[in-house]
Amino acid sequence: MKRVSTSILTLDKEDAVKTFYDLEVAHTDMFHIDVMDGKFVERDTSELMKDYATTLSHITNLGLDVHFMVENIEEYIDDYIDLNPEYISFHIEASKTKERTIENINTIKENGIKAALAISPDTSIDEVKEYIPYLHMILVMTVVPGKGGQKLIPETLEKVKELRKYLEEENYDIDIEVDGGINAETSEAAKEAGADILVAGSYILSSENFKEAISNLKE
Ligand code: DX5
Ligand code: ZN
């Protein structure tokens, strides 16, 4: 069974807590937290996401799936450790050196959190291959990071296929997460390509019935 991680980036702030409860009742598997620093991407969501993640850590047992789109990865890891998320993903494009990448992966794991590397649409999977033995998940961005509500870039699913093939050949048991432009149609292609975890924001949040939307993605 595929898992769904609902991106709360585009939710209505006034209704945040009610929406969190509704998503839980609708069987989201995780909450996807898009942390943006205004440097790696234009938007800065760091305060808002910290607030949401803190609230969620108090009111739900579901996992927090934290996606850093930030340059100063170390600073944000420190910031999120106490919230005990299920995953922390950070971008390979923002990671300065191989040593730092390994160090950050280790810090995340030593705190009982699953570690993931994220790749933007223009980044090849070759950039992350050497880290796979140390990771729990690879996040393949299916849109350019920065905002919700964009269209999935079809070529990114070729990378998902390529990665799935590589993981099978090398016998690595880690998950592939896709993020951006996932809806009832694109989710089919994403699963076909080999995705295990589907992040979806606007498709779920703009639907009349969260439960139906989430089950459409999982099926
Ligand atoms: C984009 C974010 C995504 C985004 C997904 O930078 O990483 O998580 O919010 O939203 P939708 O599903 O609307 O593309
Ligand atoms: Zn994301």
Short mmCIF file of C-alpha atoms and ligand atoms in Angstrom, two decimals:
data_model
loop_
_atom_site.label_atom_id
_atom_site.label_comp_id
_atom_site.label_asym_id
_atom_site.label_seq_id
_atom_site.Cartn_x
_atom_site.Cartn_y
_atom_site.Cartn_z
CA MET A 1 0.00 0.00 0.00
CA LYS A 2 1.32 3.40 -0.97
CA ARG A 3 1.48 6.12 1.64
CA VAL A 4 0.16 9.66 1.32
CA SER A 5 1.84 12.63 2.94
CA THR A 6 -0.37 15.71 2.85
CA SER A 7 1.49 18.98 2.20
CA ILE A 8 0.01 21.66 4.42
CA LEU A 9 1.74 24.48 2.55
CA THR A 10 -1.40 25.88 0.95
CA LEU A 11 -3.88 25.38 3.77
CA ASP A 12 -6.05 28.15 5.06
CA LYS A 13 -4.31 29.49 8.17
CA GLU A 14 -7.54 30.34 9.98
CA ASP A 15 -8.71 26.73 9.75
CA ALA A 16 -5.35 25.09 10.33
CA VAL A 17 -6.13 23.04 13.44
CA LYS A 18 -9.51 21.86 12.16
CA THR A 19 -7.88 20.90 8.86
CA PHE A 20 -5.21 18.90 10.70
CA TYR A 21 -7.90 16.91 12.51
CA ASP A 22 -9.89 16.45 9.30
CA LEU A 23 -6.81 15.15 7.47
CA GLU A 24 -6.11 12.70 10.25
CA VAL A 25 -9.68 11.39 10.13
CA ALA A 26 -9.34 11.14 6.33
CA HIS A 27 -6.34 8.81 6.83
CA THR A 28 -3.43 10.83 5.64
CA ASP A 29 -0.37 8.78 6.56
CA MET A 30 1.83 11.78 7.33
CA PHE A 31 1.88 15.55 7.33
CA HIS A 32 4.39 17.05 4.87
CA ILE A 33 5.99 20.22 6.20
CA ASP A 34 7.59 22.48 3.53
CA VAL A 35 10.25 24.54 5.24
CA MET A 36 11.51 27.35 2.96
CA ASP A 37 14.12 29.88 4.00
CA GLY A 38 13.76 32.65 1.40
CA LYS A 39 17.25 31.76 0.10
CA PHE A 40 17.20 28.27 -1.37
CA VAL A 41 13.79 29.23 -2.72
CA GLU A 42 12.16 32.64 -2.84
CA ARG A 43 9.47 32.08 -0.27
CA ASP A 44 10.12 32.03 3.44
CA THR A 45 7.78 29.69 5.31
CA SER A 46 10.13 28.95 8.19
CA GLU A 47 8.12 30.55 10.99
CA LEU A 48 4.75 29.37 9.76
CA MET A 49 5.95 25.79 9.30
CA LYS A 50 7.60 25.75 12.71
CA ASP A 51 4.27 26.82 14.21
CA TYR A 52 2.32 24.19 12.26
CA ALA A 53 4.82 21.44 13.06
CA THR A 54 4.80 22.34 16.76
CA THR A 55 1.00 22.26 16.86
CA LEU A 56 0.93 18.95 14.98
CA SER A 57 3.46 17.39 17.34
CA HIS A 58 1.04 18.17 20.18
CA ILE A 59 -2.17 16.99 18.59
CA THR A 60 -1.34 13.96 16.44
CA ASN A 61 0.60 10.73 16.56
CA LEU A 62 0.96 10.71 12.79
CA GLY A 63 4.43 11.25 11.42
CA LEU A 64 5.78 14.60 10.38
CA ASP A 65 7.52 14.47 7.01
CA VAL A 66 9.74 17.53 7.07
CA HIS A 67 11.10 18.80 3.73
CA PHE A 68 13.84 21.41 4.03
CA MET A 69 14.21 23.76 1.10
CA VAL A 70 16.90 25.71 2.90
CA GLU A 71 20.56 26.59 2.50
CA ASN A 72 21.68 26.38 6.10
CA ILE A 73 20.68 22.78 6.71
CA GLU A 74 22.45 22.41 10.08
CA GLU A 75 20.52 25.30 11.63
CA TYR A 76 17.17 23.82 10.63
CA ILE A 77 18.04 20.29 11.75
CA ASP A 78 18.73 21.69 15.22
CA ASP A 79 15.44 23.47 15.09
CA TYR A 80 13.36 20.39 14.24
CA ILE A 81 15.01 17.63 16.28
CA ASP A 82 12.88 18.29 19.37
CA LEU A 83 9.67 17.82 17.38
CA ASN A 84 10.73 14.24 16.66
CA PRO A 85 9.54 14.09 13.05
CA GLU A 86 9.38 10.79 11.17
CA TYR A 87 11.52 12.07 8.28
CA ILE A 88 13.82 14.98 7.59
CA SER A 89 14.69 15.53 3.92
CA PHE A 90 17.24 18.06 2.78
CA HIS A 91 18.34 19.04 -0.72
CA ILE A 92 21.58 17.73 -2.17
CA GLU A 93 21.84 20.99 -4.17
CA ALA A 94 22.09 22.93 -0.89
CA SER A 95 24.54 20.58 0.76
CA LYS A 96 28.01 22.11 0.62
CA THR A 97 30.39 19.14 0.82
CA LYS A 98 30.30 15.37 1.02
CA GLU A 99 31.50 15.51 4.63
CA ARG A 100 28.69 17.86 5.63
CA THR A 101 26.13 15.74 3.81
CA ILE A 102 27.21 12.64 5.75
CA GLU A 103 27.37 14.60 9.00
CA ASN A 104 23.83 15.91 8.52
CA ILE A 105 22.49 12.47 7.65
CA ASN A 106 24.14 11.10 10.80
CA THR A 107 22.81 13.85 13.06
CA ILE A 108 19.29 13.20 11.81
CA LYS A 109 19.57 9.44 12.34
CA GLU A 110 21.28 9.65 15.72
CA ASN A 111 18.20 11.51 16.91
CA GLY A 112 15.92 8.68 15.89
CA ILE A 113 14.65 10.40 12.75
CA LYS A 114 14.68 8.87 9.26
CA ALA A 115 17.00 10.67 6.87
CA ALA A 116 16.28 11.54 3.25
CA LEU A 117 17.92 13.47 0.45
CA ALA A 118 15.80 15.52 -1.95
CA ILE A 119 16.63 16.19 -5.60
CA SER A 120 15.25 19.02 -7.71
CA PRO A 121 14.01 18.34 -11.27
CA ASP A 122 17.34 19.27 -12.90
CA THR A 123 19.44 17.09 -10.61
CA SER A 124 20.42 13.60 -11.70
CA ILE A 125 20.02 10.61 -9.38
CA ASP A 126 23.78 10.08 -9.81
CA GLU A 127 24.25 12.93 -7.31
CA VAL A 128 22.70 10.91 -4.49
CA LYS A 129 23.71 7.35 -5.33
CA GLU A 130 26.72 7.28 -3.00
CA TYR A 131 24.52 8.25 0.00
CA ILE A 132 21.81 5.66 -0.56
CA PRO A 133 23.29 3.08 1.84
CA TYR A 134 22.89 5.64 4.66
CA LEU A 135 19.38 6.84 3.80
CA HIS A 136 15.78 5.85 4.49
CA MET A 137 14.27 7.67 1.54
CA ILE A 138 14.95 9.72 -1.59
CA LEU A 139 12.57 12.58 -2.29
CA VAL A 140 12.28 13.17 -6.04
CA MET A 141 10.83 16.62 -6.68
CA THR A 142 8.30 16.44 -9.50
CA VAL A 143 8.02 20.24 -9.72
CA VAL A 144 10.56 23.03 -9.20
CA PRO A 145 10.72 23.59 -5.43
CA GLY A 146 9.18 26.80 -4.14
CA LYS A 147 5.44 26.67 -4.34
CA GLY A 148 2.36 24.47 -4.28
CA GLY A 149 -0.19 24.09 -7.07
CA GLN A 150 2.25 23.53 -9.96
CA LYS A 151 2.02 20.97 -12.75
CA LEU A 152 4.06 17.79 -12.50
CA ILE A 153 7.05 17.75 -14.88
CA PRO A 154 6.72 14.39 -16.74
CA GLU A 155 10.50 13.92 -17.20
CA THR A 156 10.94 13.70 -13.43
CA LEU A 157 9.07 10.40 -13.47
CA GLU A 158 11.80 9.00 -15.72
CA LYS A 159 14.16 9.64 -12.82
CA VAL A 160 11.82 7.79 -10.47
CA LYS A 161 11.91 4.81 -12.85
CA GLU A 162 15.67 4.97 -13.11
CA LEU A 163 16.02 5.17 -9.34
CA ARG A 164 13.59 2.29 -8.74
CA LYS A 165 15.60 0.16 -11.18
CA TYR A 166 18.86 1.06 -9.46
CA LEU A 167 17.48 0.28 -5.97
CA GLU A 168 16.26 -3.10 -7.17
CA GLU A 169 19.51 -3.97 -8.90
CA GLU A 170 21.58 -3.00 -5.88
CA ASN A 171 19.14 -4.47 -3.37
CA TYR A 172 18.53 -1.30 -1.40
CA ASP A 173 15.30 -1.23 0.54
CA ILE A 174 14.56 2.48 0.80
CA ASP A 175 11.49 4.46 -0.17
CA ILE A 176 10.99 6.87 -3.04
CA GLU A 177 8.83 9.89 -2.34
CA VAL A 178 7.46 12.13 -5.08
CA ASP A 179 6.49 15.72 -4.37
CA GLY A 180 4.69 18.28 -6.51
CA GLY A 181 1.72 18.25 -8.84
CA ILE A 182 0.39 14.93 -7.57
CA ASN A 183 -3.32 14.37 -8.20
CA ALA A 184 -5.62 11.45 -9.08
CA GLU A 185 -4.15 11.20 -12.61
CA THR A 186 -0.47 11.91 -12.06
CA SER A 187 -0.39 9.64 -9.02
CA GLU A 188 -1.07 6.68 -11.31
CA ALA A 189 2.02 7.44 -13.39
CA ALA A 190 4.08 8.14 -10.27
CA LYS A 191 3.16 4.78 -8.72
CA GLU A 192 3.76 3.03 -12.02
CA ALA A 193 7.23 4.62 -12.10
CA GLY A 194 7.98 3.25 -8.65
CA ALA A 195 7.01 5.84 -6.03
CA ASP A 196 6.18 4.58 -2.51
CA ILE A 197 5.11 7.81 -0.85
CA LEU A 198 3.03 10.46 -2.57
CA VAL A 199 3.11 14.04 -1.33
CA ALA A 200 0.04 16.01 -2.30
CA GLY A 201 -1.05 19.45 -1.21
CA SER A 202 -3.47 21.35 -3.39
CA TYR A 203 -5.17 18.23 -4.78
CA ILE A 204 -6.20 17.11 -1.29
CA LEU A 205 -6.78 20.51 0.29
CA SER A 206 -8.96 21.80 -2.55
CA SER A 207 -11.09 18.67 -2.69
CA GLU A 208 -14.57 18.54 -1.18
CA ASN A 209 -13.85 15.25 0.48
CA PHE A 210 -10.36 14.66 1.92
CA LYS A 211 -11.01 10.97 2.53
CA GLU A 212 -11.96 10.33 -1.05
CA ALA A 213 -9.02 12.35 -2.38
CA ILE A 214 -6.53 10.50 -0.19
CA SER A 215 -7.96 7.10 -1.09
CA ASN A 216 -7.87 8.03 -4.80
CA LEU A 217 -4.14 8.56 -4.42
CA LYS A 218 -3.52 5.37 -2.49
CA GLU A 219 -5.51 3.02 -4.74
C1 DX5 B 1 6.93 22.51 -3.41
C2 DX5 B 1 6.67 21.70 -2.18
C3 DX5 B 1 5.56 20.70 -2.30
C4 DX5 B 1 4.23 21.30 -2.61
C5 DX5 B 1 3.26 20.23 -3.00
O1 DX5 B 1 8.05 23.28 -3.22
O2 DX5 B 1 7.83 20.99 -1.81
O3 DX5 B 1 5.50 19.90 -1.13
O4 DX5 B 1 3.71 22.00 -1.52
O5 DX5 B 1 2.06 20.86 -3.31
P1 DX5 B 1 1.15 20.47 -4.56
O6 DX5 B 1 0.65 19.10 -4.28
O7 DX5 B 1 0.12 21.51 -4.54
O8 DX5 B 1 2.03 20.50 -5.79
ZN ZN B 2 7.64 19.39 -0.24
#
